[in-house]
Amino acid sequence: MSIRTLVNTVKAPITMAVAALMLAGCADAWQNTQPARQLARQAEPAGSVYTGWRVFQQKCAACHGPAASGTSVGPDLLPRVRGMGPRRFVGIVLQRYDWGMPDVRASADIATREVLIDEVLRREDTALTMPAWEGEPIVNAHIADLYAYLSARAEGTQGSGRPGPSRP
């Protein structure tokens, strides 16, 4: 047997073993879905969809309907929340009376906002339908949950029924 044949005989099994180890390492990387799950969780809004649904049913459904799709008393929230970020949502729910109010008027100083509220209250043709919830402890404590629920409904990732309890 020549040296070349001997080297090729030894080289082939070693090459196969190295290739098998490399492929096994790739399989482990494909099977490890933990990083993908972490990224998906980080992309979700803060808060629990389930808890938000519970608070919504308790405090908001009477006007906006059990699925947030509106009633004769309150508007459909889904198109309104769809393009809204969490900061704007919190500001509207906790501090503003009118969802349709321009942002310039809503962000005015306190004295101007009080004058605006008085104007809204004096008009008989304009119904005051959306209260400011900043004094309500349950809404304050679960505002992130409300946003999580309503944004999930608006994006279509949550159906109109009861969501399952959140997993830790």
PDB file of C-alpha atoms in Angstrom:
ATOM      1  CA  MET A   1       0.000   0.000   0.000  1.00  0.00           C
ATOM      2  CA  SER A   2       1.352   3.380  -0.932  1.00  0.00           C
ATOM      3  CA  ILE A   3       1.532   6.328   1.430  1.00  0.00           C
ATOM      4  CA  ARG A   4      -0.995   8.197  -0.678  1.00  0.00           C
ATOM      5  CA  THR A   5      -3.536   5.354  -0.340  1.00  0.00           C
ATOM      6  CA  LEU A   6      -2.886   5.149   3.384  1.00  0.00           C
ATOM      7  CA  VAL A   7      -3.441   8.916   3.842  1.00  0.00           C
ATOM      8  CA  ASN A   8      -6.672   8.794   1.792  1.00  0.00           C
ATOM      9  CA  THR A   9      -7.889   5.827   3.837  1.00  0.00           C
ATOM     10  CA  VAL A  10      -7.341   7.654   7.116  1.00  0.00           C
ATOM     11  CA  LYS A  11      -8.468  11.038   5.767  1.00  0.00           C
ATOM     12  CA  ALA A  12     -11.917   9.898   4.600  1.00  0.00           C
ATOM     13  CA  PRO A  13     -13.255   8.814   8.047  1.00  0.00           C
ATOM     14  CA  ILE A  14     -11.846  11.929   9.705  1.00  0.00           C
ATOM     15  CA  THR A  15     -13.456  14.163   7.075  1.00  0.00           C
ATOM     16  CA  MET A  16     -16.785  12.375   7.538  1.00  0.00           C
ATOM     17  CA  ALA A  17     -16.577  12.753  11.343  1.00  0.00           C
ATOM     18  CA  VAL A  18     -15.816  16.488  11.067  1.00  0.00           C
ATOM     19  CA  ALA A  19     -18.707  16.972   8.611  1.00  0.00           C
ATOM     20  CA  ALA A  20     -21.092  15.083  10.911  1.00  0.00           C
ATOM     21  CA  LEU A  21     -20.071  17.234  13.878  1.00  0.00           C
ATOM     22  CA  MET A  22     -20.558  20.408  11.877  1.00  0.00           C
ATOM     23  CA  LEU A  23     -24.013  19.347  10.736  1.00  0.00           C
ATOM     24  CA  ALA A  24     -24.973  18.348  14.275  1.00  0.00           C
ATOM     25  CA  GLY A  25     -23.990  21.827  15.457  1.00  0.00           C
ATOM     26  CA  CYS A  26     -26.218  23.384  12.797  1.00  0.00           C
ATOM     27  CA  ALA A  27     -29.125  21.187  13.834  1.00  0.00           C
ATOM     28  CA  ASP A  28     -28.782  22.396  17.418  1.00  0.00           C
ATOM     29  CA  ALA A  29     -28.868  26.010  16.267  1.00  0.00           C
ATOM     30  CA  TRP A  30     -32.018  25.378  14.232  1.00  0.00           C
ATOM     31  CA  GLN A  31     -33.693  23.596  17.111  1.00  0.00           C
ATOM     32  CA  ASN A  32     -32.882  26.328  19.621  1.00  0.00           C
ATOM     33  CA  THR A  33     -35.960  28.541  19.324  1.00  0.00           C
ATOM     34  CA  GLN A  34     -35.403  30.347  22.637  1.00  0.00           C
ATOM     35  CA  PRO A  35     -33.820  33.472  21.040  1.00  0.00           C
ATOM     36  CA  ALA A  36     -36.713  33.714  18.565  1.00  0.00           C
ATOM     37  CA  ARG A  37     -39.239  33.487  21.392  1.00  0.00           C
ATOM     38  CA  GLN A  38     -37.372  36.164  23.349  1.00  0.00           C
ATOM     39  CA  LEU A  39     -37.419  38.526  20.372  1.00  0.00           C
ATOM     40  CA  ALA A  40     -41.120  37.900  19.813  1.00  0.00           C
ATOM     41  CA  ARG A  41     -41.866  38.659  23.475  1.00  0.00           C
ATOM     42  CA  GLN A  42     -39.834  41.870  23.321  1.00  0.00           C
ATOM     43  CA  ALA A  43     -41.795  43.012  20.259  1.00  0.00           C
ATOM     44  CA  GLU A  44     -45.135  42.632  22.080  1.00  0.00           C
ATOM     45  CA  PRO A  45     -46.538  45.626  23.928  1.00  0.00           C
ATOM     46  CA  ALA A  46     -45.921  45.680  27.657  1.00  0.00           C
ATOM     47  CA  GLY A  47     -48.819  44.325  29.639  1.00  0.00           C
ATOM     48  CA  SER A  48     -51.096  41.343  29.632  1.00  0.00           C
ATOM     49  CA  VAL A  49     -53.752  40.942  26.937  1.00  0.00           C
ATOM     50  CA  TYR A  50     -55.830  38.827  29.319  1.00  0.00           C
ATOM     51  CA  THR A  51     -55.690  41.360  32.174  1.00  0.00           C
ATOM     52  CA  GLY A  52     -56.398  44.170  29.722  1.00  0.00           C
ATOM     53  CA  TRP A  53     -59.447  42.274  28.486  1.00  0.00           C
ATOM     54  CA  ARG A  54     -60.713  41.865  32.064  1.00  0.00           C
ATOM     55  CA  VAL A  55     -60.291  45.577  32.859  1.00  0.00           C
ATOM     56  CA  PHE A  56     -61.851  46.518  29.522  1.00  0.00           C
ATOM     57  CA  GLN A  57     -64.898  44.358  30.276  1.00  0.00           C
ATOM     58  CA  GLN A  58     -65.239  45.950  33.709  1.00  0.00           C
ATOM     59  CA  LYS A  59     -64.657  49.616  32.811  1.00  0.00           C
ATOM     60  CA  CYS A  60     -65.039  50.149  29.043  1.00  0.00           C
ATOM     61  CA  ALA A  61     -67.311  47.522  27.471  1.00  0.00           C
ATOM     62  CA  ALA A  62     -70.531  49.219  28.585  1.00  0.00           C
ATOM     63  CA  CYS A  63     -69.840  52.045  26.114  1.00  0.00           C
ATOM     64  CA  HIS A  64     -67.485  50.517  23.530  1.00  0.00           C
ATOM     65  CA  GLY A  65     -68.969  47.012  23.391  1.00  0.00           C
ATOM     66  CA  PRO A  66     -67.489  43.749  24.689  1.00  0.00           C
ATOM     67  CA  ALA A  67     -65.178  43.421  21.658  1.00  0.00           C
ATOM     68  CA  ALA A  68     -64.220  47.147  21.514  1.00  0.00           C
ATOM     69  CA  SER A  69     -66.001  47.434  18.168  1.00  0.00           C
ATOM     70  CA  GLY A  70     -68.334  50.223  19.267  1.00  0.00           C
ATOM     71  CA  THR A  71     -71.953  50.793  20.223  1.00  0.00           C
ATOM     72  CA  SER A  72     -74.410  53.651  19.839  1.00  0.00           C
ATOM     73  CA  VAL A  73     -72.849  55.188  22.969  1.00  0.00           C
ATOM     74  CA  GLY A  74     -69.118  54.738  22.251  1.00  0.00           C
ATOM     75  CA  PRO A  75     -67.082  54.484  19.023  1.00  0.00           C
ATOM     76  CA  ASP A  76     -65.219  51.496  17.581  1.00  0.00           C
ATOM     77  CA  LEU A  77     -61.798  51.665  19.220  1.00  0.00           C
ATOM     78  CA  LEU A  78     -59.998  49.306  16.853  1.00  0.00           C
ATOM     79  CA  PRO A  79     -59.243  51.738  14.001  1.00  0.00           C
ATOM     80  CA  ARG A  80     -58.385  54.444  16.519  1.00  0.00           C
ATOM     81  CA  VAL A  81     -55.873  52.292  18.420  1.00  0.00           C
ATOM     82  CA  ARG A  82     -54.390  50.623  15.306  1.00  0.00           C
ATOM     83  CA  GLY A  83     -52.015  53.479  14.508  1.00  0.00           C
ATOM     84  CA  MET A  84     -51.589  54.722  18.049  1.00  0.00           C
ATOM     85  CA  GLY A  85     -48.507  54.162  20.173  1.00  0.00           C
ATOM     86  CA  PRO A  86     -48.611  53.402  23.895  1.00  0.00           C
ATOM     87  CA  ARG A  87     -47.699  56.956  24.968  1.00  0.00           C
ATOM     88  CA  ARG A  88     -50.537  58.544  23.032  1.00  0.00           C
ATOM     89  CA  PHE A  89     -52.965  55.870  24.251  1.00  0.00           C
ATOM     90  CA  VAL A  90     -52.083  56.563  27.885  1.00  0.00           C
ATOM     91  CA  GLY A  91     -52.466  60.300  27.381  1.00  0.00           C
ATOM     92  CA  ILE A  92     -55.857  59.935  25.738  1.00  0.00           C
ATOM     93  CA  VAL A  93     -57.303  57.465  28.214  1.00  0.00           C
ATOM     94  CA  LEU A  94     -55.999  59.069  31.382  1.00  0.00           C
ATOM     95  CA  GLN A  95     -56.245  62.766  30.535  1.00  0.00           C
ATOM     96  CA  ARG A  96     -58.488  63.527  27.556  1.00  0.00           C
ATOM     97  CA  TYR A  97     -62.219  63.601  27.219  1.00  0.00           C
ATOM     98  CA  ASP A  98     -62.490  63.573  23.439  1.00  0.00           C
ATOM     99  CA  TRP A  99     -60.770  60.951  21.223  1.00  0.00           C
ATOM    100  CA  GLY A 100     -61.182  63.200  18.210  1.00  0.00           C
ATOM    101  CA  MET A 101     -59.644  66.296  19.791  1.00  0.00           C
ATOM    102  CA  PRO A 102     -56.589  67.591  17.908  1.00  0.00           C
ATOM    103  CA  ASP A 103     -53.287  66.861  19.645  1.00  0.00           C
ATOM    104  CA  VAL A 104     -52.379  70.562  19.784  1.00  0.00           C
ATOM    105  CA  ARG A 105     -55.385  71.335  21.948  1.00  0.00           C
ATOM    106  CA  ALA A 106     -54.937  68.189  24.032  1.00  0.00           C
ATOM    107  CA  SER A 107     -51.331  68.955  24.909  1.00  0.00           C
ATOM    108  CA  ALA A 108     -52.069  72.533  25.988  1.00  0.00           C
ATOM    109  CA  ASP A 109     -51.304  73.728  29.497  1.00  0.00           C
ATOM    110  CA  ILE A 110     -53.627  72.822  32.371  1.00  0.00           C
ATOM    111  CA  ALA A 111     -55.501  76.153  32.411  1.00  0.00           C
ATOM    112  CA  THR A 112     -56.245  75.929  28.690  1.00  0.00           C
ATOM    113  CA  ARG A 113     -57.329  72.312  29.048  1.00  0.00           C
ATOM    114  CA  GLU A 114     -59.703  73.262  31.886  1.00  0.00           C
ATOM    115  CA  VAL A 115     -61.261  75.984  29.712  1.00  0.00           C
ATOM    116  CA  LEU A 116     -61.677  73.447  26.913  1.00  0.00           C
ATOM    117  CA  ILE A 117     -63.345  70.967  29.273  1.00  0.00           C
ATOM    118  CA  ASP A 118     -65.734  73.696  30.456  1.00  0.00           C
ATOM    119  CA  GLU A 119     -66.587  74.466  26.815  1.00  0.00           C
ATOM    120  CA  VAL A 120     -67.333  70.812  26.112  1.00  0.00           C
ATOM    121  CA  LEU A 121     -69.496  70.576  29.225  1.00  0.00           C
ATOM    122  CA  ARG A 122     -71.543  73.688  28.323  1.00  0.00           C
ATOM    123  CA  ARG A 123     -72.391  72.503  24.807  1.00  0.00           C
ATOM    124  CA  GLU A 124     -75.685  70.710  24.817  1.00  0.00           C
ATOM    125  CA  ASP A 125     -75.241  69.273  21.340  1.00  0.00           C
ATOM    126  CA  THR A 126     -71.912  67.594  22.169  1.00  0.00           C
ATOM    127  CA  ALA A 127     -72.207  64.576  24.401  1.00  0.00           C
ATOM    128  CA  LEU A 128     -69.389  63.982  26.835  1.00  0.00           C
ATOM    129  CA  THR A 129     -68.783  60.299  26.213  1.00  0.00           C
ATOM    130  CA  MET A 130     -65.171  59.597  27.179  1.00  0.00           C
ATOM    131  CA  PRO A 131     -64.229  60.425  30.762  1.00  0.00           C
ATOM    132  CA  ALA A 132     -60.649  61.007  31.843  1.00  0.00           C
ATOM    133  CA  TRP A 133     -59.658  57.907  33.779  1.00  0.00           C
ATOM    134  CA  GLU A 134     -56.652  59.305  35.660  1.00  0.00           C
ATOM    135  CA  GLY A 135     -58.508  59.154  38.991  1.00  0.00           C
ATOM    136  CA  GLU A 136     -59.634  55.543  38.557  1.00  0.00           C
ATOM    137  CA  PRO A 137     -57.196  53.191  40.383  1.00  0.00           C
ATOM    138  CA  ILE A 138     -57.969  50.064  38.336  1.00  0.00           C
ATOM    139  CA  VAL A 139     -57.497  51.820  35.005  1.00  0.00           C
ATOM    140  CA  ASN A 140     -54.355  53.562  36.248  1.00  0.00           C
ATOM    141  CA  ALA A 141     -52.845  50.322  37.497  1.00  0.00           C
ATOM    142  CA  HIS A 142     -53.652  48.427  34.290  1.00  0.00           C
ATOM    143  CA  ILE A 143     -53.229  51.013  31.541  1.00  0.00           C
ATOM    144  CA  ALA A 144     -50.438  48.962  29.890  1.00  0.00           C
ATOM    145  CA  ASP A 145     -52.703  45.907  29.987  1.00  0.00           C
ATOM    146  CA  LEU A 146     -55.546  47.864  28.360  1.00  0.00           C
ATOM    147  CA  TYR A 147     -53.193  48.965  25.604  1.00  0.00           C
ATOM    148  CA  ALA A 148     -51.916  45.404  25.133  1.00  0.00           C
ATOM    149  CA  TYR A 149     -55.479  44.115  24.741  1.00  0.00           C
ATOM    150  CA  LEU A 150     -56.733  46.886  22.454  1.00  0.00           C
ATOM    151  CA  SER A 151     -53.639  46.894  20.254  1.00  0.00           C
ATOM    152  CA  ALA A 152     -53.862  43.091  19.923  1.00  0.00           C
ATOM    153  CA  ARG A 153     -57.524  43.456  18.894  1.00  0.00           C
ATOM    154  CA  ALA A 154     -56.668  46.282  16.471  1.00  0.00           C
ATOM    155  CA  GLU A 155     -53.836  44.290  14.864  1.00  0.00           C
ATOM    156  CA  GLY A 156     -55.967  41.163  14.581  1.00  0.00           C
ATOM    157  CA  THR A 157     -53.786  39.007  16.841  1.00  0.00           C
ATOM    158  CA  GLN A 158     -56.594  38.727  19.398  1.00  0.00           C
ATOM    159  CA  GLY A 159     -60.107  37.695  18.484  1.00  0.00           C
ATOM    160  CA  SER A 160     -63.278  39.183  19.883  1.00  0.00           C
ATOM    161  CA  GLY A 161     -63.635  36.537  22.599  1.00  0.00           C
ATOM    162  CA  ARG A 162     -61.938  36.046  25.910  1.00  0.00           C
ATOM    163  CA  PRO A 163     -58.158  35.576  25.616  1.00  0.00           C
ATOM    164  CA  GLY A 164     -56.421  32.820  27.538  1.00  0.00           C
ATOM    165  CA  PRO A 165     -54.627  33.781  30.755  1.00  0.00           C
ATOM    166  CA  SER A 166     -51.113  35.057  30.147  1.00  0.00           C
ATOM    167  CA  ARG A 167     -48.227  32.762  30.796  1.00  0.00           C
ATOM    168  CA  PRO A 168     -45.268  34.061  32.777  1.00  0.00           C
TER     169      PRO A 168
END
